[in-house]
Each structure stands twice: as structure tokens, then as C-alpha cells.
């Protein structure tokens, strides 16, 4: 592919993207969700059988843009889509993603004389550790994944490998590697009978990872204090770690999905968790899908609680994060970082594939990604992240996050003061609420009938989108602010305007 041809392709893609934003979805102000008519038309337009002769590129392009795209939501385009911590796509990331599609590189084997893609991925991981204030020398072992689910699978898999291998070595057994010998054999060689994951309100993907890895969802335990389900009960944690014939992973929720709150409160607690895990041979995994980015904030009173929740995470063994959340790069992009150089290779080694060995050296110790991650074939998802990181820098991402937090706190204050709404969790003063608010707002309506329909009533306006959820057995709504286009005053007025109009409509129905 010559440069002129590639440039033409990229310009065509950019023009299509602009057309999508202008005509297919329209300006984000016109609606976050597609209309019922658009959805119906899009579904009816779908081809139900494959014909012998294709319709050609031009007609296909028209079908996609005119029929299917209007059925999409504005999740990434609109700053008022507050579901699933979707984030958005920065201009730099969008450009790079178009380059990725045009060149379609397979980032699986480090072949330095064939392509620079693995070098780019290695550089992107280094820039990411810089952003998160992690020591490159300790945290240079990592890879990009499809998202936090895949990264959590990797974290638990590496933790399982490490703690079982360590226990088996203490027994003097030659059967050590989980990846090589299997779960049951190494568990037996280690003299253990159980494996558990200890956490506080973990994300559902941690349970999924436990199910996939044979640990079992039932063995993911909440180890929290009675009056705060988000905080570790340190006495109970030690009691569980000390259980006989039991191996453990401690999974720290750095940004609980419903509230955005943190499971730890500073370096002293993290040091104590580290001490306990070292004493009992446990692994510490941080699920930092969006919470880990609190580390980029300044050390100021405004963000002191957020900083405390992220403090000491460098003491963990592995970290999960999502690029397609607060880093605002396209789906799909997650990352996995590990302090231990060879553990991932022990688990994910793509053995017996001589044709995939590079046999070459670029002078940089870059492992082939297929030997340290789940996938053998992967999209070049590192390039959009690399592009966005160098485009915005530390200060750009810091300012972006500060806008998101300040908007969340403005909304929380309005809800706290409103007699018809309740901010969740309910414990703590207004000051404590604001200090602990990150970029997620969880709330409910006090009127029970309205509360049961609150998320539906909000979303049907199409001015904003919120996630419906449950808190302590009662319906609730979650506003997750993560888009790079956030404007505090504009979006505050949109959100509160919708919430006030819902109350007025409810009063009229009575």
C-alpha cells in the first residue's frame, strides 16, 4: 500500500466520520438515544439472507449510513451519555484508530524487522505508567486487552499461578506451574484444598473471571465492615487469609461500579494489606478500571479523598484498567500491568509454535504479546492510546478528569439539597459526600412509585442517559461522567433540568 493510496483512504474515512456526526446521529443536543422510528427502520433494513451477488461498496455504504447508523446511540459522541462509563473518543485517538483500520496490523509477535507495532505498544505502556505515576522499572510488564474483564481474568490467573507456585515450592514439589501442570495438580502439590478471592463489592467481571478460571464465583467473598460495604474489614481479612489449606487473592475495587468509591483509604492501609498478603502468601490484584486514574490528580485539598483512595496501589502485584473509559480511546481497549516479570509468561505461554518465534532482536526486551496475554490475534489497540496520550499529555488528562469530578460534585450537591431525591450511600455528612464523590453519582427518588420508573423516565427524554441499578435492594440510578467533551455548567443545567422535569411530570400524574 503506497502512501498516496493510504492517505486517500484515511481522508475518506475522516469524511465518513464527519458525515456520521453531522447527519446520521445529528448533533448530540438532538438526542442521546435513537428514536423508536430509527430503531424500527434500522431493524427492518437488516438483510435476512445472503444473496449470490453482493450489492457493491457504494450501496453498502449507503445502507450502513442511512439505515443502520441512525439506530446507534450517542454513547461515545454525546457528553450526556452517562451509562457504562463509556467515555468517548478523542480526536487524536479517532485519527489513530482510522490508521489502525487502514493498515490492519496484527500485534502478536515481536518482529522488529517486519513492523514497529510491538515497539509502539511497549512505548504506550511506558507512557501509561508515567501517567499513573507508577515506576516503569517495576511495572513495565504489561499488555493491552479487550477491556477490564479480560484484564481481571489475567490478574486472577497470574495471582493463582503465583500463590500456588510459591506454596508448591515451599513444599519442595517439582510440580509448580499452574499453566503447565493444571489447577488440581499444583493445588495438591502445594498441600492446599481451596482457593478464594477476597474483596469488597467487586465488579461482576471479577466473579466472571473466578468462574472462568475454576476458582468459582461462590469463592469470591465480600470482606467489608458492617456499616460500610465498600471498606475492608481488616480483622476479617486476616482471619480469611489465615484459613488452613487455603490460597487467596485480595482484589481491591479501585472505583466501585455503582458509587465510584474506593476500597482503601491511604498508604497505611495499603501497607497493612501488603504485610498481611506477604505473611500469608497472597496476591494483591487491583481492579482499577476507572478508579486508578485518580492517581493523575494533584495533591490538593479538593481531591484529597480521591488521592487517598488511589494511594499505595503501587504495592499491589497486578493492576487492571480500561482505556475506553477515562482515557477516552475507542472500544475496545483495556490494559493489564504486573510487577512480576515472568508470571504472565508462565500462564499464557503460546507453547509449541516455532513459526511464531521472532528470532530477531531490536535491542529492546519486548516479549511477543501472544506469550503474555489471552489473545494470539489482536487489533493494534495501542496506537489510539499512544496517540491520545502524546496529544493531551499529563495536564490534558488531568484537566479532563477534574471537569468530570467537578460536574459530578455539582450534581451530587444539587441532589443532596433536593427534598425529592436521595444521594447514595446515605451515610456521612454533605461535606463527606462531596469529598468522596469521584466521577459517579448514585441516587434515587424518595417517591417509591417514581423511583421504580426513574431510570426509564429519565432516558426516554433522550437528553441524558443514566444506568438503572440497585442499591441495598432498592432501585437506583447511576450517572457516570467520563466523556472528554464535559462542560460543567452546560451539562449541570441539562442534567438538573431533566431531573426537575421528571418531578414536575410526576406531580401532574398524581
XYZ file of N, CA and C in Angstrom, residues 174-285:
336
model
N 8.177 -30.639 42.576
C 8.624 -30.313 41.220
C 7.450 -29.872 40.350
N 6.239 -30.112 40.815
C 5.030 -29.672 40.126
C 4.720 -28.266 40.632
N 4.985 -27.269 39.811
C 4.907 -25.889 40.289
C 3.970 -25.002 39.477
N 4.050 -25.098 38.176
C 3.347 -24.136 37.340
C 1.909 -24.551 37.055
N 0.979 -23.670 37.393
C -0.424 -23.883 37.088
C -0.615 -23.987 35.580
N 0.045 -23.103 34.844
C -0.100 -23.103 33.398
C 0.394 -24.378 32.768
N 1.388 -25.003 33.373
C 1.979 -26.216 32.818
C 1.271 -27.481 33.291
N 1.008 -27.571 34.585
C 0.521 -28.828 35.169
C -0.965 -28.840 35.497
N -1.581 -27.674 35.516
C -3.007 -27.644 35.798
C -3.320 -27.324 37.248
N -4.546 -26.847 37.441
C -5.003 -26.343 38.736
C -4.960 -27.411 39.820
N -5.577 -28.544 39.562
C -5.715 -29.564 40.605
C -4.370 -30.145 41.023
N -3.490 -30.394 40.039
C -2.191 -30.991 40.374
C -1.343 -30.059 41.228
N -1.319 -28.769 40.877
C -0.500 -27.830 41.643
C -1.139 -27.553 43.001
N -2.457 -27.492 43.047
C -3.150 -27.307 44.326
C -2.792 -28.449 45.281
N -2.811 -29.665 44.767
C -2.458 -30.842 45.586
C -0.985 -30.797 45.994
N -0.108 -30.446 45.041
C 1.328 -30.382 45.333
C 1.634 -29.323 46.382
N 0.820 -28.276 46.422
C 1.022 -27.196 47.382
C 0.433 -27.527 48.747
N -0.278 -28.646 48.846
C -0.901 -29.023 50.112
C -2.108 -28.174 50.451
N -2.795 -27.687 49.413
C -3.954 -26.831 49.602
C -5.220 -27.499 49.080
N -6.357 -27.052 49.571
C -7.627 -27.639 49.130
C -8.623 -26.603 48.634
N -8.359 -25.305 48.850
C -9.308 -24.263 48.485
C -8.581 -23.051 47.911
N -9.335 -22.307 47.080
C -8.831 -21.044 46.567
C -9.953 -20.020 46.699
N -9.615 -18.798 47.116
C -10.639 -17.784 47.311
C -10.140 -16.410 46.865
N -11.094 -15.548 46.535
C -10.819 -14.154 46.187
C -11.533 -13.292 47.213
N -10.787 -12.435 47.889
C -11.315 -11.599 48.957
C -11.388 -10.162 48.474
N -12.581 -9.552 48.599
C -12.770 -8.224 48.043
C -13.867 -7.485 48.799
N -14.195 -6.282 48.320
C -15.330 -5.516 48.834
C -16.149 -5.055 47.635
N -17.373 -5.534 47.515
C -18.261 -5.198 46.396
C -17.511 -5.224 45.065
N -16.920 -6.356 44.689
C -16.158 -6.415 43.441
C -17.054 -6.276 42.222
N -16.481 -5.819 41.140
C -17.197 -5.740 39.872
C -17.571 -7.149 39.421
N -18.666 -7.248 38.683
C -19.144 -8.564 38.248
C -18.109 -9.314 37.413
N -17.207 -8.578 36.746
C -16.196 -9.244 35.930
C -15.193 -10.024 36.775
N -15.038 -9.657 38.048
C -14.169 -10.438 38.939
C -14.802 -11.799 39.199
N -16.118 -11.813 39.429
C -16.819 -13.081 39.570
C -16.769 -13.892 38.295
N -16.906 -13.229 37.154
C -16.806 -13.931 35.875
C -15.421 -14.561 35.716
N -14.378 -13.802 36.068
C -13.017 -14.317 35.971
C -12.834 -15.534 36.871
N -13.384 -15.476 38.080
C -13.281 -16.610 39.006
C -13.982 -17.835 38.436
N -15.129 -17.616 37.765
C -15.841 -18.731 37.154
C -15.066 -19.338 36.007
N -14.486 -18.504 35.163
C -13.718 -18.987 34.017
C -12.486 -19.764 34.467
N -11.836 -19.296 35.523
C -10.559 -19.872 35.959
C -10.714 -21.071 36.887
N -11.950 -21.466 37.190
C -12.152 -22.620 38.048
C -12.058 -22.328 39.528
N -11.877 -21.057 39.878
C -11.876 -20.671 41.296
C -13.302 -20.738 41.829
N -14.244 -20.305 41.011
C -15.655 -20.372 41.379
C -16.190 -19.053 41.886
N -17.335 -18.652 41.347
C -17.940 -17.388 41.788
C -18.300 -17.398 43.265
N -18.660 -18.575 43.786
C -19.024 -18.685 45.199
C -17.837 -18.438 46.111
N -16.616 -18.517 45.572
C -15.416 -18.293 46.372
C -14.889 -16.870 46.272
N -15.687 -15.969 45.688
C -15.392 -14.533 45.734
C -16.175 -13.967 46.915
N -15.457 -13.534 47.931
C -16.084 -13.147 49.200
C -15.965 -11.654 49.474
N -17.045 -11.086 50.008
C -17.024 -9.700 50.459
C -16.462 -9.637 51.873
N -15.376 -8.904 52.021
C -14.718 -8.782 53.325
C -14.817 -7.320 53.748
N -16.022 -6.896 54.107
C -16.246 -5.485 54.378
C -16.761 -5.257 55.796
N -16.590 -4.032 56.278
C -17.099 -3.673 57.598
C -18.622 -3.582 57.534
N -19.285 -3.759 58.659
C -20.741 -3.861 58.684
C -21.436 -2.584 58.246
N -20.899 -1.431 58.616
C -21.581 -0.180 58.315
C -21.086 0.491 57.035
N -20.188 -0.167 56.306
C -19.700 0.386 55.050
C -19.278 -0.767 54.134
N -20.142 -1.150 53.189
C -19.837 -2.307 52.334
C -18.684 -2.076 51.373
N -18.168 -0.848 51.326
C -17.089 -0.536 50.397
C -15.702 -0.658 51.022
N -15.632 -0.761 52.339
C -14.351 -0.741 53.034
C -13.967 -2.107 53.589
N -12.683 -2.439 53.513
C -12.180 -3.697 54.039
C -12.306 -3.749 55.558
N -12.768 -4.889 56.057
C -12.684 -5.206 57.478
C -11.341 -5.898 57.673
N -10.376 -5.173 58.203
C -9.002 -5.674 58.247
C -8.864 -6.902 59.130
N -9.620 -6.955 60.232
C -9.562 -8.129 61.109
C -10.111 -9.356 60.389
N -11.220 -9.178 59.688
C -11.816 -10.285 58.939
C -10.926 -10.701 57.778
N -10.251 -9.735 57.169
C -9.329 -10.053 56.083
C -8.221 -10.969 56.570
N -7.634 -10.647 57.716
C -6.568 -11.511 58.237
C -7.111 -12.883 58.611
N -8.305 -12.900 59.166
C -8.925 -14.186 59.534
C -9.094 -15.087 58.313
N -9.526 -14.506 57.197
C -9.707 -15.291 55.971
C -8.366 -15.713 55.373
N -7.394 -14.810 55.389
C -6.078 -15.149 54.848
C -5.412 -16.268 55.638
N -5.736 -16.372 56.911
C -5.118 -17.371 57.792
C -5.820 -18.727 57.732
N -6.880 -18.846 56.923
C -7.603 -20.119 56.841
C -6.662 -21.235 56.404
N -6.695 -22.402 57.071
C -5.793 -23.505 56.706
C -6.118 -24.076 55.325
N -5.086 -24.520 54.634
C -5.201 -25.173 53.325
C -5.921 -24.295 52.304
N -5.751 -22.981 52.427
C -6.468 -22.049 51.563
C -5.505 -21.044 50.939
N -5.601 -20.887 49.625
C -4.835 -19.874 48.906
C -5.755 -18.698 48.592
N -5.204 -17.485 48.578
C -6.053 -16.302 48.445
C -5.477 -15.270 47.489
N -6.390 -14.573 46.831
C -6.102 -13.341 46.105
C -6.942 -12.251 46.751
N -6.341 -11.118 47.030
C -7.080 -9.960 47.529
C -7.313 -9.024 46.347
N -8.588 -8.824 45.998
C -8.952 -7.974 44.861
C -9.484 -6.644 45.377
N -8.785 -5.579 45.087
C -9.133 -4.247 45.584
C -9.937 -3.498 44.525
N -11.148 -3.086 44.891
C -12.005 -2.332 43.975
C -11.599 -0.862 44.014
N -10.842 -0.451 43.036
C -10.406 0.942 42.955
C -11.394 1.680 42.060
N -12.524 2.045 42.661
C -13.622 2.630 41.921
C -14.758 1.637 41.811
N -15.569 1.519 42.874
C -16.710 0.587 42.858
C -17.710 1.043 41.806
N -18.309 0.094 41.084
C -19.037 0.412 39.861
C -20.259 1.299 40.090
N -20.984 1.133 41.195
C -22.198 1.911 41.430
C -21.919 3.304 41.985
N -20.943 3.386 42.867
C -20.702 4.641 43.590
C -19.418 5.359 43.166
N -18.501 4.636 42.521
C -17.203 5.213 42.197
C -16.274 5.299 43.387
N -16.721 4.810 44.557
C -15.914 4.918 45.784
C -14.750 3.929 45.773
N -13.829 4.140 46.707
C -12.598 3.360 46.782
C -12.611 2.428 47.993
N -11.966 1.268 47.846
C -11.972 0.267 48.903
C -10.908 0.509 49.959
N -9.940 1.356 49.652
C -8.879 1.648 50.616
C -8.780 3.155 50.820
N -8.159 3.537 51.927
C -8.098 4.952 52.303
C -6.692 5.388 52.691
N -5.752 5.145 51.821
C -4.429 5.686 52.079
C -3.330 4.648 52.168
N -2.130 5.162 52.230
C -0.930 4.334 52.178
C -0.811 3.401 53.366
N -1.237 3.844 54.552
C -1.093 2.996 55.742
C -1.925 1.720 55.612
N -3.145 1.853 55.119
C -3.982 0.665 54.947
C -3.412 -0.245 53.867
N -2.920 0.328 52.781
C -2.327 -0.489 51.728
C -1.080 -1.219 52.226
N -0.297 -0.552 53.046
C 0.889 -1.215 53.618
C 0.481 -2.390 54.504
N -0.607 -2.224 55.251
C -1.066 -3.306 56.110
C -1.605 -4.471 55.278
N -2.336 -4.175 54.214
C -2.806 -5.243 53.326
C -1.626 -5.954 52.689
N -0.620 -5.193 52.286
C 0.583 -5.790 51.709
C 1.289 -6.687 52.730
N 1.377 -6.224 53.971
C 2.030 -7.026 55.011
C 1.290 -8.337 55.228
N -0.024 -8.264 55.307
C -0.818 -9.471 55.526
C -0.682 -10.443 54.356
N -0.698 -9.929 53.157
C -0.592 -10.799 51.982
C 0.790 -11.431 51.887
N 1.821 -10.691 52.254
C 3.167 -11.274 52.270
C 3.268 -12.358 53.336
N 2.661 -12.114 54.479
C 2.722 -13.085 55.572
C 2.013 -14.384 55.212
N 0.876 -14.272 54.517
C 0.078 -15.468 54.216
C 0.185 -15.932 52.771
N 1.104 -15.341 52.020
C 1.350 -15.810 50.658
C 0.249 -15.504 49.678
N -0.392 -14.350 49.807
C -1.497 -13.971 48.922
C -1.040 -12.938 47.887
N -1.817 -12.827 46.844
C -1.564 -11.898 45.736
C -2.539 -10.731 45.844
N -2.084 -9.522 45.543
C -2.961 -8.351 45.545
C -3.217 -7.930 44.100
N -4.481 -7.968 43.709
C -4.881 -7.503 42.382
C -5.777 -6.280 42.540
